[in-house]
């Protein structure tokens, strides 16, 4: 009698990557169990549940993989830029490129993967929301570092600037998912960076906040 369950060629990491791309393209609720079994190399339901636990847990792992692979270059660009402006611009341009990469789903899994889900799918929706809510904090910590280094003015409203650029990132994800071209996304980045000088002059009503201790880092965001 033939054995049932996990095929001998089952590759967990490859299967997870295929699941990630399927969720990225269709969103959590747009993907059925049968879709996953086919995309993951024709595995059986017992194999999927043994390796990942459930569709929801598979989605959370796929979101983590997306952040660790697709998102990582943009986070490193933010950390490694010589100036805050260079860091933010590099982050935005890499983001626009990743959202419109040939041969990959367009848009952002973290933005579009689980939006306004049914109550039974609240877990994936809340998980992605929590990741998105950390994005402005990560950007703000880079801006605060720039304030300490003298790259930005001492009383800059870092929270306001970070909120603006986090909104730009999320907007790029939505526009790319709607089919906007890479050229259109880059044009949006150009517009956002044209606002930098004006934004860099905004003042914080609480000056101590501008140089407060860093509490959230890009590494924290990667942890999911």
mmCIF file with all atom_site columns, C-alpha atoms in Angstrom:
data_model
loop_
_atom_site.group_PDB
_atom_site.id
_atom_site.type_symbol
_atom_site.label_atom_id
_atom_site.label_alt_id
_atom_site.label_comp_id
_atom_site.label_asym_id
_atom_site.label_entity_id
_atom_site.label_seq_id
_atom_site.pdbx_PDB_ins_code
_atom_site.Cartn_x
_atom_site.Cartn_y
_atom_site.Cartn_z
_atom_site.occupancy
_atom_site.B_iso_or_equiv
_atom_site.pdbx_formal_charge
_atom_site.auth_seq_id
_atom_site.auth_comp_id
_atom_site.auth_asym_id
_atom_site.auth_atom_id
_atom_site.pdbx_PDB_model_num
ATOM 1   C CA . UNK A 1 1   ? 0.000   0.000  0.000   1.00 0.00 ? 1   UNK A CA 1
ATOM 2   C CA . UNK A 1 2   ? 1.342   3.421  -0.924  1.00 0.00 ? 2   UNK A CA 1
ATOM 3   C CA . UNK A 1 3   ? 2.286   5.659  1.959   1.00 0.00 ? 3   UNK A CA 1
ATOM 4   C CA . UNK A 1 4   ? 0.261   8.810  2.454   1.00 0.00 ? 4   UNK A CA 1
ATOM 5   C CA . UNK A 1 5   ? 1.405   12.154 3.792   1.00 0.00 ? 5   UNK A CA 1
ATOM 6   C CA . UNK A 1 6   ? 4.498   14.163 3.083   1.00 0.00 ? 6   UNK A CA 1
ATOM 7   C CA . UNK A 1 7   ? 6.120   13.353 -0.279  1.00 0.00 ? 7   UNK A CA 1
ATOM 8   C CA . UNK A 1 8   ? 9.775   12.337 -0.178  1.00 0.00 ? 8   UNK A CA 1
ATOM 9   C CA . UNK A 1 9   ? 10.683  15.455 -2.184  1.00 0.00 ? 9   UNK A CA 1
ATOM 10  C CA . UNK A 1 10  ? 8.943   17.872 0.187   1.00 0.00 ? 10  UNK A CA 1
ATOM 11  C CA . UNK A 1 11  ? 11.066  20.984 0.709   1.00 0.00 ? 11  UNK A CA 1
ATOM 12  C CA . UNK A 1 12  ? 9.638   23.035 3.560   1.00 0.00 ? 12  UNK A CA 1
ATOM 13  C CA . UNK A 1 13  ? 11.439  26.276 2.681   1.00 0.00 ? 13  UNK A CA 1
ATOM 14  C CA . UNK A 1 14  ? 10.534  26.075 -0.993  1.00 0.00 ? 14  UNK A CA 1
ATOM 15  C CA . UNK A 1 15  ? 6.928   25.288 -0.110  1.00 0.00 ? 15  UNK A CA 1
ATOM 16  C CA . UNK A 1 16  ? 6.786   28.279 2.227   1.00 0.00 ? 16  UNK A CA 1
ATOM 17  C CA . UNK A 1 17  ? 8.173   30.574 -0.454  1.00 0.00 ? 17  UNK A CA 1
ATOM 18  C CA . UNK A 1 18  ? 5.535   29.386 -2.919  1.00 0.00 ? 18  UNK A CA 1
ATOM 19  C CA . UNK A 1 19  ? 2.814   29.945 -0.335  1.00 0.00 ? 19  UNK A CA 1
ATOM 20  C CA . UNK A 1 20  ? 4.175   33.427 0.331   1.00 0.00 ? 20  UNK A CA 1
ATOM 21  C CA . UNK A 1 21  ? 3.940   34.362 -3.344  1.00 0.00 ? 21  UNK A CA 1
ATOM 22  C CA . UNK A 1 22  ? 0.399   33.010 -3.566  1.00 0.00 ? 22  UNK A CA 1
ATOM 23  C CA . UNK A 1 23  ? -0.738  34.974 -0.507  1.00 0.00 ? 23  UNK A CA 1
ATOM 24  C CA . UNK A 1 24  ? 1.111   38.008 -1.886  1.00 0.00 ? 24  UNK A CA 1
ATOM 25  C CA . UNK A 1 25  ? -0.768  37.775 -5.170  1.00 0.00 ? 25  UNK A CA 1
ATOM 26  C CA . UNK A 1 26  ? -4.255  36.986 -3.841  1.00 0.00 ? 26  UNK A CA 1
ATOM 27  C CA . UNK A 1 27  ? -4.388  37.837 -0.151  1.00 0.00 ? 27  UNK A CA 1
ATOM 28  C CA . UNK A 1 28  ? -5.289  35.545 2.736   1.00 0.00 ? 28  UNK A CA 1
ATOM 29  C CA . UNK A 1 29  ? -8.974  35.184 1.944   1.00 0.00 ? 29  UNK A CA 1
ATOM 30  C CA . UNK A 1 30  ? -8.366  34.812 -1.784  1.00 0.00 ? 30  UNK A CA 1
ATOM 31  C CA . UNK A 1 31  ? -6.371  31.615 -1.300  1.00 0.00 ? 31  UNK A CA 1
ATOM 32  C CA . UNK A 1 32  ? -8.008  28.251 -0.663  1.00 0.00 ? 32  UNK A CA 1
ATOM 33  C CA . UNK A 1 33  ? -6.452  25.148 0.829   1.00 0.00 ? 33  UNK A CA 1
ATOM 34  C CA . UNK A 1 34  ? -6.532  23.489 -2.586  1.00 0.00 ? 34  UNK A CA 1
ATOM 35  C CA . UNK A 1 35  ? -4.715  26.500 -4.072  1.00 0.00 ? 35  UNK A CA 1
ATOM 36  C CA . UNK A 1 36  ? -1.990  26.105 -1.475  1.00 0.00 ? 36  UNK A CA 1
ATOM 37  C CA . UNK A 1 37  ? -1.607  22.364 -1.998  1.00 0.00 ? 37  UNK A CA 1
ATOM 38  C CA . UNK A 1 38  ? -1.088  22.871 -5.732  1.00 0.00 ? 38  UNK A CA 1
ATOM 39  C CA . UNK A 1 39  ? 1.236   25.871 -5.368  1.00 0.00 ? 39  UNK A CA 1
ATOM 40  C CA . UNK A 1 40  ? 3.333   24.096 -2.754  1.00 0.00 ? 40  UNK A CA 1
ATOM 41  C CA . UNK A 1 41  ? 4.242   21.284 -5.119  1.00 0.00 ? 41  UNK A CA 1
ATOM 42  C CA . UNK A 1 42  ? 1.179   19.058 -4.893  1.00 0.00 ? 42  UNK A CA 1
ATOM 43  C CA . UNK A 1 43  ? 1.610   18.212 -1.224  1.00 0.00 ? 43  UNK A CA 1
ATOM 44  C CA . UNK A 1 44  ? -1.216  16.625 0.759   1.00 0.00 ? 44  UNK A CA 1
ATOM 45  C CA . UNK A 1 45  ? -3.264  18.267 3.533   1.00 0.00 ? 45  UNK A CA 1
ATOM 46  C CA . UNK A 1 46  ? -1.521  16.154 6.219   1.00 0.00 ? 46  UNK A CA 1
ATOM 47  C CA . UNK A 1 47  ? 1.849   17.374 4.935   1.00 0.00 ? 47  UNK A CA 1
ATOM 48  C CA . UNK A 1 48  ? 0.752   21.007 5.124   1.00 0.00 ? 48  UNK A CA 1
ATOM 49  C CA . UNK A 1 49  ? -0.694  20.666 8.607   1.00 0.00 ? 49  UNK A CA 1
ATOM 50  C CA . UNK A 1 50  ? 2.310   18.691 9.843   1.00 0.00 ? 50  UNK A CA 1
ATOM 51  C CA . UNK A 1 51  ? 4.756   21.302 8.555   1.00 0.00 ? 51  UNK A CA 1
ATOM 52  C CA . UNK A 1 52  ? 2.840   24.507 9.301   1.00 0.00 ? 52  UNK A CA 1
ATOM 53  C CA . UNK A 1 53  ? -0.073  23.721 11.616  1.00 0.00 ? 53  UNK A CA 1
ATOM 54  C CA . UNK A 1 54  ? -2.889  25.487 9.748   1.00 0.00 ? 54  UNK A CA 1
ATOM 55  C CA . UNK A 1 55  ? -3.593  27.867 6.898   1.00 0.00 ? 55  UNK A CA 1
ATOM 56  C CA . UNK A 1 56  ? -3.465  30.802 9.333   1.00 0.00 ? 56  UNK A CA 1
ATOM 57  C CA . UNK A 1 57  ? -0.123  29.783 10.822  1.00 0.00 ? 57  UNK A CA 1
ATOM 58  C CA . UNK A 1 58  ? 1.219   29.237 7.311   1.00 0.00 ? 58  UNK A CA 1
ATOM 59  C CA . UNK A 1 59  ? 0.146   32.770 6.409   1.00 0.00 ? 59  UNK A CA 1
ATOM 60  C CA . UNK A 1 60  ? 1.889   34.245 9.457   1.00 0.00 ? 60  UNK A CA 1
ATOM 61  C CA . UNK A 1 61  ? 5.077   32.407 8.545   1.00 0.00 ? 61  UNK A CA 1
ATOM 62  C CA . UNK A 1 62  ? 4.716   33.632 4.961   1.00 0.00 ? 62  UNK A CA 1
ATOM 63  C CA . UNK A 1 63  ? 4.381   37.215 6.226   1.00 0.00 ? 63  UNK A CA 1
ATOM 64  C CA . UNK A 1 64  ? 7.534   36.756 8.306   1.00 0.00 ? 64  UNK A CA 1
ATOM 65  C CA . UNK A 1 65  ? 9.358   35.387 5.263   1.00 0.00 ? 65  UNK A CA 1
ATOM 66  C CA . UNK A 1 66  ? 8.209   38.349 3.180   1.00 0.00 ? 66  UNK A CA 1
ATOM 67  C CA . UNK A 1 67  ? 9.542   40.761 5.784   1.00 0.00 ? 67  UNK A CA 1
ATOM 68  C CA . UNK A 1 68  ? 12.840  38.886 6.070   1.00 0.00 ? 68  UNK A CA 1
ATOM 69  C CA . UNK A 1 69  ? 13.440  38.696 2.314   1.00 0.00 ? 69  UNK A CA 1
ATOM 70  C CA . UNK A 1 70  ? 11.489  41.290 0.322   1.00 0.00 ? 70  UNK A CA 1
ATOM 71  C CA . UNK A 1 71  ? 11.483  43.819 3.151   1.00 0.00 ? 71  UNK A CA 1
ATOM 72  C CA . UNK A 1 72  ? 15.031  43.352 4.406   1.00 0.00 ? 72  UNK A CA 1
ATOM 73  C CA . UNK A 1 73  ? 16.879  45.368 1.690   1.00 0.00 ? 73  UNK A CA 1
ATOM 74  C CA . UNK A 1 74  ? 14.684  48.401 2.365   1.00 0.00 ? 74  UNK A CA 1
ATOM 75  C CA . UNK A 1 75  ? 15.278  48.165 6.109   1.00 0.00 ? 75  UNK A CA 1
ATOM 76  C CA . UNK A 1 76  ? 19.028  47.867 5.577   1.00 0.00 ? 76  UNK A CA 1
ATOM 77  C CA . UNK A 1 77  ? 18.942  50.890 3.270   1.00 0.00 ? 77  UNK A CA 1
ATOM 78  C CA . UNK A 1 78  ? 17.246  52.870 6.022   1.00 0.00 ? 78  UNK A CA 1
ATOM 79  C CA . UNK A 1 79  ? 19.861  51.822 8.564   1.00 0.00 ? 79  UNK A CA 1
ATOM 80  C CA . UNK A 1 80  ? 22.921  52.242 6.354   1.00 0.00 ? 80  UNK A CA 1
ATOM 81  C CA . UNK A 1 81  ? 22.294  55.549 4.558   1.00 0.00 ? 81  UNK A CA 1
ATOM 82  C CA . UNK A 1 82  ? 24.973  58.117 5.368   1.00 0.00 ? 82  UNK A CA 1
ATOM 83  C CA . UNK A 1 83  ? 22.390  60.826 5.975   1.00 0.00 ? 83  UNK A CA 1
ATOM 84  C CA . UNK A 1 84  ? 18.744  60.590 6.966   1.00 0.00 ? 84  UNK A CA 1
ATOM 85  C CA . UNK A 1 85  ? 17.675  61.936 3.599   1.00 0.00 ? 85  UNK A CA 1
ATOM 86  C CA . UNK A 1 86  ? 19.790  59.417 1.700   1.00 0.00 ? 86  UNK A CA 1
ATOM 87  C CA . UNK A 1 87  ? 18.478  56.635 3.936   1.00 0.00 ? 87  UNK A CA 1
ATOM 88  C CA . UNK A 1 88  ? 14.820  57.509 3.484   1.00 0.00 ? 88  UNK A CA 1
ATOM 89  C CA . UNK A 1 89  ? 15.171  58.031 -0.261  1.00 0.00 ? 89  UNK A CA 1
ATOM 90  C CA . UNK A 1 90  ? 16.999  54.725 -0.727  1.00 0.00 ? 90  UNK A CA 1
ATOM 91  C CA . UNK A 1 91  ? 14.325  52.978 1.323   1.00 0.00 ? 91  UNK A CA 1
ATOM 92  C CA . UNK A 1 92  ? 11.523  54.454 -0.787  1.00 0.00 ? 92  UNK A CA 1
ATOM 93  C CA . UNK A 1 93  ? 13.182  53.688 -4.126  1.00 0.00 ? 93  UNK A CA 1
ATOM 94  C CA . UNK A 1 94  ? 13.898  50.087 -3.151  1.00 0.00 ? 94  UNK A CA 1
ATOM 95  C CA . UNK A 1 95  ? 10.334  49.791 -1.921  1.00 0.00 ? 95  UNK A CA 1
ATOM 96  C CA . UNK A 1 96  ? 8.949   51.012 -5.252  1.00 0.00 ? 96  UNK A CA 1
ATOM 97  C CA . UNK A 1 97  ? 11.180  48.537 -7.074  1.00 0.00 ? 97  UNK A CA 1
ATOM 98  C CA . UNK A 1 98  ? 10.197  45.586 -4.875  1.00 0.00 ? 98  UNK A CA 1
ATOM 99  C CA . UNK A 1 99  ? 6.487   46.384 -5.292  1.00 0.00 ? 99  UNK A CA 1
ATOM 100 C CA . UNK A 1 100 ? 6.839   46.295 -9.089  1.00 0.00 ? 100 UNK A CA 1
ATOM 101 C CA . UNK A 1 101 ? 9.489   43.607 -9.635  1.00 0.00 ? 101 UNK A CA 1
ATOM 102 C CA . UNK A 1 102 ? 9.104   41.606 -12.869 1.00 0.00 ? 102 UNK A CA 1
ATOM 103 C CA . UNK A 1 103 ? 7.944   38.049 -12.308 1.00 0.00 ? 103 UNK A CA 1
ATOM 104 C CA . UNK A 1 104 ? 6.665   38.787 -8.795  1.00 0.00 ? 104 UNK A CA 1
ATOM 105 C CA . UNK A 1 105 ? 3.228   39.811 -7.535  1.00 0.00 ? 105 UNK A CA 1
ATOM 106 C CA . UNK A 1 106 ? 2.810   43.581 -7.507  1.00 0.00 ? 106 UNK A CA 1
ATOM 107 C CA . UNK A 1 107 ? 1.925   45.449 -4.361  1.00 0.00 ? 107 UNK A CA 1
ATOM 108 C CA . UNK A 1 108 ? 2.800   44.640 -0.768  1.00 0.00 ? 108 UNK A CA 1
ATOM 109 C CA . UNK A 1 109 ? 1.806   41.509 1.114   1.00 0.00 ? 109 UNK A CA 1
ATOM 110 C CA . UNK A 1 110 ? 1.967   43.376 4.428   1.00 0.00 ? 110 UNK A CA 1
ATOM 111 C CA . UNK A 1 111 ? -0.397  46.096 3.174   1.00 0.00 ? 111 UNK A CA 1
ATOM 112 C CA . UNK A 1 112 ? -2.803  44.100 1.012   1.00 0.00 ? 112 UNK A CA 1
ATOM 113 C CA . UNK A 1 113 ? -2.562  40.550 2.330   1.00 0.00 ? 113 UNK A CA 1
ATOM 114 C CA . UNK A 1 114 ? -5.334  40.735 4.936   1.00 0.00 ? 114 UNK A CA 1
ATOM 115 C CA . UNK A 1 115 ? -7.479  43.864 4.823   1.00 0.00 ? 115 UNK A CA 1
ATOM 116 C CA . UNK A 1 116 ? -11.054 44.078 6.154   1.00 0.00 ? 116 UNK A CA 1
ATOM 117 C CA . UNK A 1 117 ? -11.218 40.339 6.651   1.00 0.00 ? 117 UNK A CA 1
ATOM 118 C CA . UNK A 1 118 ? -14.172 38.372 7.960   1.00 0.00 ? 118 UNK A CA 1
ATOM 119 C CA . UNK A 1 119 ? -14.265 38.091 11.779  1.00 0.00 ? 119 UNK A CA 1
ATOM 120 C CA . UNK A 1 120 ? -13.053 34.490 11.554  1.00 0.00 ? 120 UNK A CA 1
ATOM 121 C CA . UNK A 1 121 ? -9.870  35.749 9.881   1.00 0.00 ? 121 UNK A CA 1
ATOM 122 C CA . UNK A 1 122 ? -9.106  38.459 12.413  1.00 0.00 ? 122 UNK A CA 1
ATOM 123 C CA . UNK A 1 123 ? -5.788  36.841 13.355  1.00 0.00 ? 123 UNK A CA 1
ATOM 124 C CA . UNK A 1 124 ? -4.008  37.432 10.032  1.00 0.00 ? 124 UNK A CA 1
ATOM 125 C CA . UNK A 1 125 ? -5.499  40.919 9.762   1.00 0.00 ? 125 UNK A CA 1
ATOM 126 C CA . UNK A 1 126 ? -4.293  41.915 13.228  1.00 0.00 ? 126 UNK A CA 1
ATOM 127 C CA . UNK A 1 127 ? -0.868  40.388 12.598  1.00 0.00 ? 127 UNK A CA 1
ATOM 128 C CA . UNK A 1 128 ? -0.247  42.475 9.485   1.00 0.00 ? 128 UNK A CA 1
ATOM 129 C CA . UNK A 1 129 ? -1.662  45.597 11.130  1.00 0.00 ? 129 UNK A CA 1
ATOM 130 C CA . UNK A 1 130 ? 0.810   45.209 13.996  1.00 0.00 ? 130 UNK A CA 1
ATOM 131 C CA . UNK A 1 131 ? 3.717   44.981 11.552  1.00 0.00 ? 131 UNK A CA 1
ATOM 132 C CA . UNK A 1 132 ? 2.536   48.062 9.638   1.00 0.00 ? 132 UNK A CA 1
ATOM 133 C CA . UNK A 1 133 ? 2.136   50.053 12.837  1.00 0.00 ? 133 UNK A CA 1
ATOM 134 C CA . UNK A 1 134 ? 5.800   49.499 13.673  1.00 0.00 ? 134 UNK A CA 1
ATOM 135 C CA . UNK A 1 135 ? 6.958   50.987 10.351  1.00 0.00 ? 135 UNK A CA 1
ATOM 136 C CA . UNK A 1 136 ? 6.714   54.679 11.371  1.00 0.00 ? 136 UNK A CA 1
ATOM 137 C CA . UNK A 1 137 ? 8.485   53.870 14.634  1.00 0.00 ? 137 UNK A CA 1
ATOM 138 C CA . UNK A 1 138 ? 11.416  52.317 12.783  1.00 0.00 ? 138 UNK A CA 1
ATOM 139 C CA . UNK A 1 139 ? 11.681  55.332 10.479  1.00 0.00 ? 139 UNK A CA 1
ATOM 140 C CA . UNK A 1 140 ? 11.456  57.683 13.440  1.00 0.00 ? 140 UNK A CA 1
ATOM 141 C CA . UNK A 1 141 ? 14.349  55.972 15.206  1.00 0.00 ? 141 UNK A CA 1
ATOM 142 C CA . UNK A 1 142 ? 16.530  56.581 12.124  1.00 0.00 ? 142 UNK A CA 1
ATOM 143 C CA . UNK A 1 143 ? 15.493  60.246 12.188  1.00 0.00 ? 143 UNK A CA 1
ATOM 144 C CA . UNK A 1 144 ? 16.224  60.511 15.899  1.00 0.00 ? 144 UNK A CA 1
ATOM 145 C CA . UNK A 1 145 ? 19.660  59.074 15.268  1.00 0.00 ? 145 UNK A CA 1
ATOM 146 C CA . UNK A 1 146 ? 20.193  61.766 12.650  1.00 0.00 ? 146 UNK A CA 1
ATOM 147 C CA . UNK A 1 147 ? 19.182  64.419 15.188  1.00 0.00 ? 147 UNK A CA 1
ATOM 148 C CA . UNK A 1 148 ? 21.728  63.109 17.686  1.00 0.00 ? 148 UNK A CA 1
ATOM 149 C CA . UNK A 1 149 ? 24.402  63.040 14.963  1.00 0.00 ? 149 UNK A CA 1
ATOM 150 C CA . UNK A 1 150 ? 23.647  66.632 13.978  1.00 0.00 ? 150 UNK A CA 1
ATOM 151 C CA . UNK A 1 151 ? 22.347  65.651 10.565  1.00 0.00 ? 151 UNK A CA 1
ATOM 152 C CA . UNK A 1 152 ? 18.854  67.003 11.343  1.00 0.00 ? 152 UNK A CA 1
ATOM 153 C CA . UNK A 1 153 ? 17.774  69.988 13.467  1.00 0.00 ? 153 UNK A CA 1
ATOM 154 C CA . UNK A 1 154 ? 17.470  69.373 17.223  1.00 0.00 ? 154 UNK A CA 1
ATOM 155 C CA . UNK A 1 155 ? 13.764  70.075 17.604  1.00 0.00 ? 155 UNK A CA 1
ATOM 156 C CA . UNK A 1 156 ? 12.546  68.269 14.502  1.00 0.00 ? 156 UNK A CA 1
ATOM 157 C CA . UNK A 1 157 ? 9.125   66.631 14.836  1.00 0.00 ? 157 UNK A CA 1
ATOM 158 C CA . UNK A 1 158 ? 10.499  63.209 13.965  1.00 0.00 ? 158 UNK A CA 1
ATOM 159 C CA . UNK A 1 159 ? 7.146   61.500 14.571  1.00 0.00 ? 159 UNK A CA 1
ATOM 160 C CA . UNK A 1 160 ? 5.401   63.689 11.992  1.00 0.00 ? 160 UNK A CA 1
ATOM 161 C CA . UNK A 1 161 ? 8.098   63.140 9.362   1.00 0.00 ? 161 UNK A CA 1
ATOM 162 C CA . UNK A 1 162 ? 8.156   59.392 10.003  1.00 0.00 ? 162 UNK A CA 1
ATOM 163 C CA . UNK A 1 163 ? 4.371   59.182 9.763   1.00 0.00 ? 163 UNK A CA 1
ATOM 164 C CA . UNK A 1 164 ? 4.467   60.930 6.385   1.00 0.00 ? 164 UNK A CA 1
ATOM 165 C CA . UNK A 1 165 ? 7.026   58.562 4.872   1.00 0.00 ? 165 UNK A CA 1
ATOM 166 C CA . UNK A 1 166 ? 5.367   55.465 6.348   1.00 0.00 ? 166 UNK A CA 1
ATOM 167 C CA . UNK A 1 167 ? 2.146   56.620 4.693   1.00 0.00 ? 167 UNK A CA 1
ATOM 168 C CA . UNK A 1 168 ? 4.010   57.005 1.402   1.00 0.00 ? 168 UNK A CA 1
ATOM 169 C CA . UNK A 1 169 ? 5.267   53.416 1.681   1.00 0.00 ? 169 UNK A CA 1
ATOM 170 C CA . UNK A 1 170 ? 1.819   52.031 2.360   1.00 0.00 ? 170 UNK A CA 1
ATOM 171 C CA . UNK A 1 171 ? 0.382   54.123 -0.460  1.00 0.00 ? 171 UNK A CA 1
ATOM 172 C CA . UNK A 1 172 ? 2.984   52.736 -2.850  1.00 0.00 ? 172 UNK A CA 1
ATOM 173 C CA . UNK A 1 173 ? 1.864   49.244 -1.887  1.00 0.00 ? 173 UNK A CA 1
ATOM 174 C CA . UNK A 1 174 ? -1.772  50.016 -2.668  1.00 0.00 ? 174 UNK A CA 1
ATOM 175 C CA . UNK A 1 175 ? -0.974  51.770 -5.966  1.00 0.00 ? 175 UNK A CA 1
ATOM 176 C CA . UNK A 1 176 ? 1.285   48.923 -7.101  1.00 0.00 ? 176 UNK A CA 1
ATOM 177 C CA . UNK A 1 177 ? -1.399  46.388 -6.219  1.00 0.00 ? 177 UNK A CA 1
ATOM 178 C CA . UNK A 1 178 ? -3.820  48.361 -8.386  1.00 0.00 ? 178 UNK A CA 1
ATOM 179 C CA . UNK A 1 179 ? -1.456  48.041 -11.334 1.00 0.00 ? 179 UNK A CA 1
ATOM 180 C CA . UNK A 1 180 ? 0.531   51.294 -11.224 1.00 0.00 ? 180 UNK A CA 1
ATOM 181 C CA . UNK A 1 181 ? 3.740   51.088 -13.244 1.00 0.00 ? 181 UNK A CA 1
ATOM 182 C CA . UNK A 1 182 ? 7.198   51.288 -11.750 1.00 0.00 ? 182 UNK A CA 1
ATOM 183 C CA . UNK A 1 183 ? 7.593   54.679 -13.415 1.00 0.00 ? 183 UNK A CA 1
ATOM 184 C CA . UNK A 1 184 ? 4.488   55.943 -11.625 1.00 0.00 ? 184 UNK A CA 1
ATOM 185 C CA . UNK A 1 185 ? 5.748   54.630 -8.295  1.00 0.00 ? 185 UNK A CA 1
ATOM 186 C CA . UNK A 1 186 ? 9.151   56.250 -8.772  1.00 0.00 ? 186 UNK A CA 1
ATOM 187 C CA . UNK A 1 187 ? 7.435   59.524 -9.676  1.00 0.00 ? 187 UNK A CA 1
ATOM 188 C CA . UNK A 1 188 ? 5.570   59.328 -6.369  1.00 0.00 ? 188 UNK A CA 1
ATOM 189 C CA . UNK A 1 189 ? 8.872   58.776 -4.565  1.00 0.00 ? 189 UNK A CA 1
ATOM 190 C CA . UNK A 1 190 ? 10.322  61.831 -6.330  1.00 0.00 ? 190 UNK A CA 1
ATOM 191 C CA . UNK A 1 191 ? 7.377   63.878 -5.097  1.00 0.00 ? 191 UNK A CA 1
ATOM 192 C CA . UNK A 1 192 ? 7.740   62.603 -1.553  1.00 0.00 ? 192 UNK A CA 1
ATOM 193 C CA . UNK A 1 193 ? 11.434  63.477 -1.489  1.00 0.00 ? 193 UNK A CA 1
ATOM 194 C CA . UNK A 1 194 ? 10.692  66.942 -2.896  1.00 0.00 ? 194 UNK A CA 1
ATOM 195 C CA . UNK A 1 195 ? 8.863   67.555 0.383   1.00 0.00 ? 195 UNK A CA 1
ATOM 196 C CA . UNK A 1 196 ? 11.909  66.650 2.493   1.00 0.00 ? 196 UNK A CA 1
ATOM 197 C CA . UNK A 1 197 ? 13.275  70.150 3.073   1.00 0.00 ? 197 UNK A CA 1
ATOM 198 C CA . UNK A 1 198 ? 9.925   71.481 4.265   1.00 0.00 ? 198 UNK A CA 1
ATOM 199 C CA . UNK A 1 199 ? 9.336   68.457 6.487   1.00 0.00 ? 199 UNK A CA 1
ATOM 200 C CA . UNK A 1 200 ? 12.829  68.711 7.974   1.00 0.00 ? 200 UNK A CA 1
ATOM 201 C CA . UNK A 1 201 ? 11.910  72.130 9.338   1.00 0.00 ? 201 UNK A CA 1
ATOM 202 C CA . UNK A 1 202 ? 8.870   70.966 11.328  1.00 0.00 ? 202 UNK A CA 1
ATOM 203 C CA . UNK A 1 203 ? 9.357   71.451 15.060  1.00 0.00 ? 203 UNK A CA 1
ATOM 204 C CA . UNK A 1 204 ? 8.383   69.246 17.956  1.00 0.00 ? 204 UNK A CA 1
ATOM 205 C CA . UNK A 1 205 ? 6.415   70.787 20.811  1.00 0.00 ? 205 UNK A CA 1
ATOM 206 C CA . UNK A 1 206 ? 8.332   68.480 23.147  1.00 0.00 ? 206 UNK A CA 1
ATOM 207 C CA . UNK A 1 207 ? 12.043  69.025 22.327  1.00 0.00 ? 207 UNK A CA 1
ATOM 208 C CA . UNK A 1 208 ? 13.147  66.107 24.524  1.00 0.00 ? 208 UNK A CA 1
ATOM 209 C CA . UNK A 1 209 ? 11.244  63.786 22.199  1.00 0.00 ? 209 UNK A CA 1
ATOM 210 C CA . UNK A 1 210 ? 13.566  64.661 19.316  1.00 0.00 ? 210 UNK A CA 1
ATOM 211 C CA . UNK A 1 211 ? 16.557  63.040 20.968  1.00 0.00 ? 211 UNK A CA 1
ATOM 212 C CA . UNK A 1 212 ? 14.871  60.388 23.083  1.00 0.00 ? 212 UNK A CA 1
ATOM 213 C CA . UNK A 1 213 ? 16.323  56.893 23.359  1.00 0.00 ? 213 UNK A CA 1
ATOM 214 C CA . UNK A 1 214 ? 15.795  54.495 20.502  1.00 0.00 ? 214 UNK A CA 1
ATOM 215 C CA . UNK A 1 215 ? 13.211  51.875 21.442  1.00 0.00 ? 215 UNK A CA 1
ATOM 216 C CA . UNK A 1 216 ? 12.271  50.277 18.129  1.00 0.00 ? 216 UNK A CA 1
ATOM 217 C CA . UNK A 1 217 ? 14.723  49.205 15.446  1.00 0.00 ? 217 UNK A CA 1
ATOM 218 C CA . UNK A 1 218 ? 14.582  47.648 12.016  1.00 0.00 ? 218 UNK A CA 1
ATOM 219 C CA . UNK A 1 219 ? 15.549  44.353 13.689  1.00 0.00 ? 219 UNK A CA 1
ATOM 220 C CA . UNK A 1 220 ? 12.409  44.606 15.823  1.00 0.00 ? 220 UNK A CA 1
ATOM 221 C CA . UNK A 1 221 ? 10.316  45.067 12.692  1.00 0.00 ? 221 UNK A CA 1
ATOM 222 C CA . UNK A 1 222 ? 11.894  42.006 11.094  1.00 0.00 ? 222 UNK A CA 1
ATOM 223 C CA . UNK A 1 223 ? 10.924  39.867 14.065  1.00 0.00 ? 223 UNK A CA 1
ATOM 224 C CA . UNK A 1 224 ? 7.252   40.297 13.151  1.00 0.00 ? 224 UNK A CA 1
#
